[in-house]
Amino acid sequence: GESVGLHLPTLSVQEGDNSIINCAYSNSASDYFIWYKQESGKGPQFIIDIRSNMDKRQGQRVTVLLNKTVKHLSLQIAATQPGDSAVYFCAEPKGPNAGNNRKLIWGLGTSLAVNP
Amino acid sequence: EAGVAQSPRYKIIEKRQSVAFWCNPISGHATLYWYQQILGQGPKLLIQFQNNGVVDDSQLPKDRFSAERLKGVDSTLKIQPAKLEDSAVYLCASSNKPSGLTTGDTQYFGPGTRLTVL
């Protein structure tokens, strides 16, 4: 079946260190992937996305890497700050690659704790 | 730009009671989603609207859940009667593009309503 999952349920890092959050997916036909951040008591917030024809995409302090060979996705956060403490989800669309009837399938999430 | 608004933020009810949640999407966003998020899990789509029409309600438990978006703007989600397993956060999201879900079609989420069923 199709699934999006995360290797590590929790991750604890020191402030200033780099963080790496991993995600495994099973649908090799997915055309793109999204990372969301969810802080306590808030709704998910879009961080960055990547198309399947790319293997790397950079944003502000974040980099997403896509390895289609092993169906693995990672989110790297540089110089992690206390404000980065949240649950991070990877997600992928399910359905035809065009049209309205697509929906996001979300993984379980990784909780990132940043220690001062 | 104002974000997605939801109310109430918290609700506690007893099983078999009814409850309704309200969502006001970002102005101009045609696509509206309702998600259910159980603690520790990712959100699960319940229903997706495009303007006032339903695009996908395949995961909505229609025997007890209903949703409407009569004028294509605000939306309400109702549960009647509630069960213990309905305890979750109900998230509303909106998007300004039809859900082709290609890069850049960001969904903007509200803060959610935390429902506790006793």
PDB file of C-alpha atoms in Angstrom:
ATOM      1  CA  GLY A   1       0.000   0.000   0.000  1.00  0.00           C
ATOM      2  CA  GLU A   2       0.945   3.630  -0.087  1.00  0.00           C
ATOM      3  CA  SER A   3       2.372   5.178   3.026  1.00  0.00           C
ATOM      4  CA  VAL A   4       4.521   7.972   4.220  1.00  0.00           C
ATOM      5  CA  GLY A   5       6.395   7.380   7.423  1.00  0.00           C
ATOM      6  CA  LEU A   6       9.162   8.720   9.567  1.00  0.00           C
ATOM      7  CA  HIS A   7      12.203   6.891  10.870  1.00  0.00           C
ATOM      8  CA  LEU A   8      12.465   8.664  14.230  1.00  0.00           C
ATOM      9  CA  PRO A   9       9.547   9.724  16.379  1.00  0.00           C
ATOM     10  CA  THR A  10      11.629  12.128  18.502  1.00  0.00           C
ATOM     11  CA  LEU A  11      14.822  14.082  17.987  1.00  0.00           C
ATOM     12  CA  SER A  12      16.661  16.140  20.582  1.00  0.00           C
ATOM     13  CA  VAL A  13      19.390  18.557  19.515  1.00  0.00           C
ATOM     14  CA  GLN A  14      21.447  21.321  21.041  1.00  0.00           C
ATOM     15  CA  GLU A  15      20.786  24.878  19.995  1.00  0.00           C
ATOM     16  CA  GLY A  16      23.067  25.800  17.143  1.00  0.00           C
ATOM     17  CA  ASP A  17      23.521  22.239  15.910  1.00  0.00           C
ATOM     18  CA  ASN A  18      22.150  21.001  12.621  1.00  0.00           C
ATOM     19  CA  SER A  19      19.044  18.782  12.643  1.00  0.00           C
ATOM     20  CA  ILE A  20      18.147  16.043  10.189  1.00  0.00           C
ATOM     21  CA  ILE A  21      14.638  14.648  10.066  1.00  0.00           C
ATOM     22  CA  ASN A  22      14.050  11.612   7.890  1.00  0.00           C
ATOM     23  CA  CYS A  23      11.042  10.298   6.031  1.00  0.00           C
ATOM     24  CA  ALA A  24      10.421   7.113   4.062  1.00  0.00           C
ATOM     25  CA  TYR A  25       7.775   6.841   1.371  1.00  0.00           C
ATOM     26  CA  SER A  26       6.496   3.876  -0.572  1.00  0.00           C
ATOM     27  CA  ASN A  27       4.785   5.369  -3.639  1.00  0.00           C
ATOM     28  CA  SER A  28       7.481   5.673  -6.276  1.00  0.00           C
ATOM     29  CA  ALA A  29       5.019   7.480  -8.570  1.00  0.00           C
ATOM     30  CA  SER A  30       4.655  10.499  -6.272  1.00  0.00           C
ATOM     31  CA  ASP A  31       5.557  13.657  -8.162  1.00  0.00           C
ATOM     32  CA  TYR A  32       6.320  15.825  -5.189  1.00  0.00           C
ATOM     33  CA  PHE A  33       6.733  15.958  -1.429  1.00  0.00           C
ATOM     34  CA  ILE A  34       6.070  18.554   1.212  1.00  0.00           C
ATOM     35  CA  TRP A  35       7.391  19.270   4.675  1.00  0.00           C
ATOM     36  CA  TYR A  36       5.182  20.873   7.307  1.00  0.00           C
ATOM     37  CA  LYS A  37       6.012  22.173  10.778  1.00  0.00           C
ATOM     38  CA  GLN A  38       3.442  22.036  13.559  1.00  0.00           C
ATOM     39  CA  GLU A  39       4.053  23.912  16.776  1.00  0.00           C
ATOM     40  CA  SER A  40       2.154  23.014  19.906  1.00  0.00           C
ATOM     41  CA  GLY A  41      -1.431  24.252  19.755  1.00  0.00           C
ATOM     42  CA  LYS A  42      -1.175  25.421  16.160  1.00  0.00           C
ATOM     43  CA  GLY A  43      -2.041  24.119  12.742  1.00  0.00           C
ATOM     44  CA  PRO A  44       0.654  22.789  10.382  1.00  0.00           C
ATOM     45  CA  GLN A  45       2.725  25.372   8.568  1.00  0.00           C
ATOM     46  CA  PHE A  46       4.264  24.807   5.129  1.00  0.00           C
ATOM     47  CA  ILE A  47       8.065  24.766   5.185  1.00  0.00           C
ATOM     48  CA  ILE A  48       9.313  23.596   1.817  1.00  0.00           C
ATOM     49  CA  ASP A  49       8.448  21.238  -0.988  1.00  0.00           C
ATOM     50  CA  ILE A  50      10.373  19.374  -3.661  1.00  0.00           C
ATOM     51  CA  ARG A  51       9.421  17.891  -7.006  1.00  0.00           C
ATOM     52  CA  SER A  52      10.397  14.338  -7.819  1.00  0.00           C
ATOM     53  CA  ASN A  53      12.674  15.493 -10.662  1.00  0.00           C
ATOM     54  CA  MET A  54      14.906  17.241  -8.143  1.00  0.00           C
ATOM     55  CA  ASP A  55      17.228  15.756  -5.555  1.00  0.00           C
ATOM     56  CA  LYS A  56      17.821  18.862  -3.481  1.00  0.00           C
ATOM     57  CA  ARG A  57      16.071  22.096  -2.691  1.00  0.00           C
ATOM     58  CA  GLN A  58      17.165  24.827  -0.315  1.00  0.00           C
ATOM     59  CA  GLY A  59      15.208  27.376   1.630  1.00  0.00           C
ATOM     60  CA  GLN A  60      16.041  29.670   4.476  1.00  0.00           C
ATOM     61  CA  ARG A  61      18.072  27.502   6.900  1.00  0.00           C
ATOM     62  CA  VAL A  62      16.333  24.387   5.549  1.00  0.00           C
ATOM     63  CA  THR A  63      17.338  21.909   2.871  1.00  0.00           C
ATOM     64  CA  VAL A  64      15.295  19.005   1.610  1.00  0.00           C
ATOM     65  CA  LEU A  65      17.019  16.038   0.022  1.00  0.00           C
ATOM     66  CA  LEU A  66      15.236  13.430  -2.056  1.00  0.00           C
ATOM     67  CA  ASN A  67      16.711  10.007  -2.775  1.00  0.00           C
ATOM     68  CA  LYS A  68      14.361   8.259  -5.159  1.00  0.00           C
ATOM     69  CA  THR A  69      16.519   5.132  -5.308  1.00  0.00           C
ATOM     70  CA  VAL A  70      15.740   4.256  -1.708  1.00  0.00           C
ATOM     71  CA  LYS A  71      12.534   6.309  -1.490  1.00  0.00           C
ATOM     72  CA  HIS A  72      13.862   8.513   1.249  1.00  0.00           C
ATOM     73  CA  LEU A  73      13.310  12.163   2.048  1.00  0.00           C
ATOM     74  CA  SER A  74      15.113  14.278   4.607  1.00  0.00           C
ATOM     75  CA  LEU A  75      14.756  17.764   6.038  1.00  0.00           C
ATOM     76  CA  GLN A  76      17.904  19.442   7.248  1.00  0.00           C
ATOM     77  CA  ILE A  77      17.682  22.461   9.531  1.00  0.00           C
ATOM     78  CA  ALA A  78      20.860  24.465   9.913  1.00  0.00           C
ATOM     79  CA  ALA A  79      21.798  26.145  13.201  1.00  0.00           C
ATOM     80  CA  THR A  80      18.707  24.850  14.984  1.00  0.00           C
ATOM     81  CA  GLN A  81      16.997  27.410  17.195  1.00  0.00           C
ATOM     82  CA  PRO A  82      14.525  27.017  20.085  1.00  0.00           C
ATOM     83  CA  GLY A  83      11.804  28.285  17.753  1.00  0.00           C
ATOM     84  CA  ASP A  84      12.353  25.230  15.593  1.00  0.00           C
ATOM     85  CA  SER A  85      10.931  23.008  18.347  1.00  0.00           C
ATOM     86  CA  ALA A  86       7.860  21.419  16.795  1.00  0.00           C
ATOM     87  CA  VAL A  87       6.548  18.276  15.133  1.00  0.00           C
ATOM     88  CA  TYR A  88       7.650  17.911  11.535  1.00  0.00           C
ATOM     89  CA  PHE A  89       5.597  16.032   8.971  1.00  0.00           C
ATOM     90  CA  CYS A  90       6.397  14.922   5.493  1.00  0.00           C
ATOM     91  CA  ALA A  91       3.448  14.531   3.154  1.00  0.00           C
ATOM     92  CA  GLU A  92       2.784  13.496  -0.405  1.00  0.00           C
ATOM     93  CA  PRO A  93      -0.236  13.897  -2.691  1.00  0.00           C
ATOM     94  CA  LYS A  94      -2.272  10.833  -3.481  1.00  0.00           C
ATOM     95  CA  GLY A  95      -4.272  10.595  -6.668  1.00  0.00           C
ATOM     96  CA  PRO A  96      -3.838  11.453 -10.358  1.00  0.00           C
ATOM     97  CA  ASN A  97      -1.080  13.939 -11.131  1.00  0.00           C
ATOM     98  CA  ALA A  98      -3.637  16.439 -12.408  1.00  0.00           C
ATOM     99  CA  GLY A  99      -7.113  17.566 -11.562  1.00  0.00           C
ATOM    100  CA  ASN A 100      -8.858  18.363  -8.339  1.00  0.00           C
ATOM    101  CA  ASN A 101      -9.081  14.955  -6.724  1.00  0.00           C
ATOM    102  CA  ARG A 102      -5.736  14.801  -4.947  1.00  0.00           C
ATOM    103  CA  LYS A 103      -5.230  14.722  -1.233  1.00  0.00           C
ATOM    104  CA  LEU A 104      -2.266  14.853   1.086  1.00  0.00           C
ATOM    105  CA  ILE A 105      -1.140  11.717   2.852  1.00  0.00           C
ATOM    106  CA  TRP A 106       0.756  12.593   6.009  1.00  0.00           C
ATOM    107  CA  GLY A 107       3.350  10.679   7.969  1.00  0.00           C
ATOM    108  CA  LEU A 108       3.255  10.246  11.738  1.00  0.00           C
ATOM    109  CA  GLY A 109       5.582  13.146  12.472  1.00  0.00           C
ATOM    110  CA  THR A 110       8.900  13.655  14.221  1.00  0.00           C
ATOM    111  CA  SER A 111       9.033  15.719  17.367  1.00  0.00           C
ATOM    112  CA  LEU A 112      12.078  18.007  17.410  1.00  0.00           C
ATOM    113  CA  ALA A 113      13.212  19.330  20.783  1.00  0.00           C
ATOM    114  CA  VAL A 114      15.901  22.014  20.843  1.00  0.00           C
ATOM    115  CA  ASN A 115      17.896  22.235  24.053  1.00  0.00           C
ATOM    116  CA  PRO A 116      19.293  25.673  24.956  1.00  0.00           C
TER     117      PRO A 116
ATOM    118  CA  GLU B   1      -3.412  38.925   5.346  1.00  0.00           C
ATOM    119  CA  ALA B   2      -5.655  37.342   7.969  1.00  0.00           C
ATOM    120  CA  GLY B   3      -5.218  33.626   8.441  1.00  0.00           C
ATOM    121  CA  VAL B   4      -7.735  30.819   8.633  1.00  0.00           C
ATOM    122  CA  ALA B   5     -10.036  31.332  11.607  1.00  0.00           C
ATOM    123  CA  GLN B   6     -11.647  28.519  13.553  1.00  0.00           C
ATOM    124  CA  SER B   7     -13.967  28.397  16.528  1.00  0.00           C
ATOM    125  CA  PRO B   8     -14.300  27.242  19.154  1.00  0.00           C
ATOM    126  CA  ARG B   9     -10.687  26.477  20.076  1.00  0.00           C
ATOM    127  CA  TYR B  10     -11.693  23.865  22.627  1.00  0.00           C
ATOM    128  CA  LYS B  11     -14.824  21.809  23.191  1.00  0.00           C
ATOM    129  CA  ILE B  12     -15.663  19.145  25.740  1.00  0.00           C
ATOM    130  CA  ILE B  13     -18.809  17.093  25.306  1.00  0.00           C
ATOM    131  CA  GLU B  14     -20.203  13.781  26.414  1.00  0.00           C
ATOM    132  CA  LYS B  15     -20.612  10.887  24.034  1.00  0.00           C
ATOM    133  CA  ARG B  16     -23.822  10.906  22.010  1.00  0.00           C
ATOM    134  CA  GLN B  17     -23.993  14.703  22.156  1.00  0.00           C
ATOM    135  CA  SER B  18     -23.709  16.911  19.078  1.00  0.00           C
ATOM    136  CA  VAL B  19     -21.038  19.450  18.266  1.00  0.00           C
ATOM    137  CA  ALA B  20     -20.333  21.897  15.474  1.00  0.00           C
ATOM    138  CA  PHE B  21     -17.138  23.591  14.365  1.00  0.00           C
ATOM    139  CA  TRP B  22     -16.825  26.719  12.269  1.00  0.00           C
ATOM    140  CA  CYS B  23     -14.149  27.775   9.808  1.00  0.00           C
ATOM    141  CA  ASN B  24     -13.540  31.032   7.967  1.00  0.00           C
ATOM    142  CA  PRO B  25     -10.895  30.540   5.270  1.00  0.00           C
ATOM    143  CA  ILE B  26      -8.488  33.119   3.942  1.00  0.00           C
ATOM    144  CA  SER B  27     -10.352  35.628   1.804  1.00  0.00           C
ATOM    145  CA  GLY B  28     -10.523  34.538  -1.815  1.00  0.00           C
ATOM    146  CA  HIS B  29      -9.487  30.949  -1.212  1.00  0.00           C
ATOM    147  CA  ALA B  30     -11.765  28.685  -3.190  1.00  0.00           C
ATOM    148  CA  THR B  31     -10.593  25.375  -1.743  1.00  0.00           C
ATOM    149  CA  LEU B  32     -11.384  24.452   1.849  1.00  0.00           C
ATOM    150  CA  TYR B  33     -10.405  21.314   3.727  1.00  0.00           C
ATOM    151  CA  TRP B  34     -11.422  19.746   7.011  1.00  0.00           C
ATOM    152  CA  TYR B  35      -8.917  17.417   8.652  1.00  0.00           C
ATOM    153  CA  GLN B  36      -9.038  15.249  11.743  1.00  0.00           C
ATOM    154  CA  GLN B  37      -5.783  14.962  13.681  1.00  0.00           C
ATOM    155  CA  ILE B  38      -5.552  12.378  16.416  1.00  0.00           C
ATOM    156  CA  LEU B  39      -2.826  12.996  18.983  1.00  0.00           C
ATOM    157  CA  GLY B  40       0.565  11.932  17.709  1.00  0.00           C
ATOM    158  CA  GLN B  41      -0.585  11.407  14.134  1.00  0.00           C
ATOM    159  CA  GLY B  42      -0.643  13.395  10.945  1.00  0.00           C
ATOM    160  CA  PRO B  43      -3.862  15.047   9.794  1.00  0.00           C
ATOM    161  CA  LYS B  44      -6.405  12.912   7.948  1.00  0.00           C
ATOM    162  CA  LEU B  45      -8.551  14.568   5.304  1.00  0.00           C
ATOM    163  CA  LEU B  46     -12.268  14.401   6.064  1.00  0.00           C
ATOM    164  CA  ILE B  47     -13.706  16.550   3.302  1.00  0.00           C
ATOM    165  CA  GLN B  48     -12.554  18.957   0.602  1.00  0.00           C
ATOM    166  CA  PHE B  49     -14.678  21.731  -0.900  1.00  0.00           C
ATOM    167  CA  GLN B  50     -14.090  23.619  -4.119  1.00  0.00           C
ATOM    168  CA  ASN B  51     -16.227  26.755  -3.652  1.00  0.00           C
ATOM    169  CA  ASN B  52     -19.504  25.290  -2.363  1.00  0.00           C
ATOM    170  CA  GLY B  53     -19.119  21.885  -4.010  1.00  0.00           C
ATOM    171  CA  VAL B  54     -17.689  18.740  -2.454  1.00  0.00           C
ATOM    172  CA  VAL B  55     -14.577  17.416  -4.206  1.00  0.00           C
ATOM    173  CA  ASP B  56     -13.722  14.554  -1.864  1.00  0.00           C
ATOM    174  CA  ASP B  57     -15.578  13.226   1.166  1.00  0.00           C
ATOM    175  CA  SER B  58     -14.440   9.621   0.879  1.00  0.00           C
ATOM    176  CA  GLN B  59     -13.025   9.556   4.406  1.00  0.00           C
ATOM    177  CA  LEU B  60     -15.900  11.362   6.088  1.00  0.00           C
ATOM    178  CA  PRO B  61     -17.943   9.050   8.378  1.00  0.00           C
ATOM    179  CA  LYS B  62     -21.216  10.112   6.874  1.00  0.00           C
ATOM    180  CA  ASP B  63     -23.370   8.333   9.412  1.00  0.00           C
ATOM    181  CA  ARG B  64     -22.340  10.892  12.030  1.00  0.00           C
ATOM    182  CA  PHE B  65     -20.306  13.640  10.345  1.00  0.00           C
ATOM    183  CA  SER B  66     -21.634  16.317   8.034  1.00  0.00           C
ATOM    184  CA  ALA B  67     -20.150  19.461   6.559  1.00  0.00           C
ATOM    185  CA  GLU B  68     -21.382  22.310   4.469  1.00  0.00           C
ATOM    186  CA  ARG B  69     -20.096  25.400   2.736  1.00  0.00           C
ATOM    187  CA  LEU B  70     -23.320  26.908   1.505  1.00  0.00           C
ATOM    188  CA  LYS B  71     -22.044  30.230   0.141  1.00  0.00           C
ATOM    189  CA  GLY B  72     -18.600  29.028  -0.804  1.00  0.00           C
ATOM    190  CA  VAL B  73     -16.896  30.920   2.019  1.00  0.00           C
ATOM    191  CA  ASP B  74     -17.410  29.832   5.654  1.00  0.00           C
ATOM    192  CA  SER B  75     -17.849  26.189   6.488  1.00  0.00           C
ATOM    193  CA  THR B  76     -19.237  24.171   9.374  1.00  0.00           C
ATOM    194  CA  LEU B  77     -18.420  20.614  10.374  1.00  0.00           C
ATOM    195  CA  LYS B  78     -20.888  18.768  12.579  1.00  0.00           C
ATOM    196  CA  ILE B  79     -20.705  15.533  14.524  1.00  0.00           C
ATOM    197  CA  GLN B  80     -23.939  13.929  15.663  1.00  0.00           C
ATOM    198  CA  PRO B  81     -23.797  11.834  17.783  1.00  0.00           C
ATOM    199  CA  ALA B  82     -20.219  12.007  19.006  1.00  0.00           C
ATOM    200  CA  LYS B  83     -18.237   8.935  20.004  1.00  0.00           C
ATOM    201  CA  LEU B  84     -15.225   8.625  22.262  1.00  0.00           C
ATOM    202  CA  GLU B  85     -12.972   7.973  19.268  1.00  0.00           C
ATOM    203  CA  ASP B  86     -13.905  11.358  17.800  1.00  0.00           C
ATOM    204  CA  SER B  87     -11.641  13.032  20.367  1.00  0.00           C
ATOM    205  CA  ALA B  88      -9.103  14.835  18.199  1.00  0.00           C
ATOM    206  CA  VAL B  89      -8.097  18.199  16.819  1.00  0.00           C
ATOM    207  CA  TYR B  90     -10.192  19.293  13.855  1.00  0.00           C
ATOM    208  CA  LEU B  91      -8.210  21.416  11.463  1.00  0.00           C
ATOM    209  CA  CYS B  92      -9.517  23.620   8.710  1.00  0.00           C
ATOM    210  CA  ALA B  93      -7.246  24.616   5.832  1.00  0.00           C
ATOM    211  CA  SER B  94      -7.694  26.670   2.701  1.00  0.00           C
ATOM    212  CA  SER B  95      -5.901  27.096  -0.593  1.00  0.00           C
ATOM    213  CA  ASN B  96      -6.213  29.581  -3.408  1.00  0.00           C
ATOM    214  CA  LYS B  97      -5.811  26.954  -6.095  1.00  0.00           C
ATOM    215  CA  PRO B  98      -7.841  23.971  -7.157  1.00  0.00           C
ATOM    216  CA  SER B  99      -6.295  20.975  -5.515  1.00  0.00           C
ATOM    217  CA  GLY B 100      -4.101  19.797  -8.277  1.00  0.00           C
ATOM    218  CA  LEU B 101      -1.590  19.769  -5.434  1.00  0.00           C
ATOM    219  CA  THR B 102       1.442  20.747  -7.401  1.00  0.00           C
ATOM    220  CA  THR B 103       4.369  22.626  -5.980  1.00  0.00           C
ATOM    221  CA  GLY B 104       3.351  25.947  -4.588  1.00  0.00           C
ATOM    222  CA  ASP B 105      -0.256  24.948  -3.868  1.00  0.00           C
ATOM    223  CA  THR B 106       0.198  25.635  -0.206  1.00  0.00           C
ATOM    224  CA  GLN B 107      -2.566  24.784   2.197  1.00  0.00           C
ATOM    225  CA  TYR B 108      -2.922  27.301   5.009  1.00  0.00           C
ATOM    226  CA  PHE B 109      -4.135  25.864   8.287  1.00  0.00           C
ATOM    227  CA  GLY B 110      -6.160  27.342  11.095  1.00  0.00           C
ATOM    228  CA  PRO B 111      -5.281  26.711  14.761  1.00  0.00           C
ATOM    229  CA  GLY B 112      -7.756  23.860  15.043  1.00  0.00           C
ATOM    230  CA  THR B 113     -10.504  22.915  17.477  1.00  0.00           C
ATOM    231  CA  ARG B 114      -9.544  20.425  20.154  1.00  0.00           C
ATOM    232  CA  LEU B 115     -12.512  18.152  20.835  1.00  0.00           C
ATOM    233  CA  THR B 116     -12.682  15.945  23.899  1.00  0.00           C
ATOM    234  CA  VAL B 117     -15.499  13.405  24.085  1.00  0.00           C
ATOM    235  CA  LEU B 118     -16.107  11.996  27.559  1.00  0.00           C
TER     236      LEU B 118
END
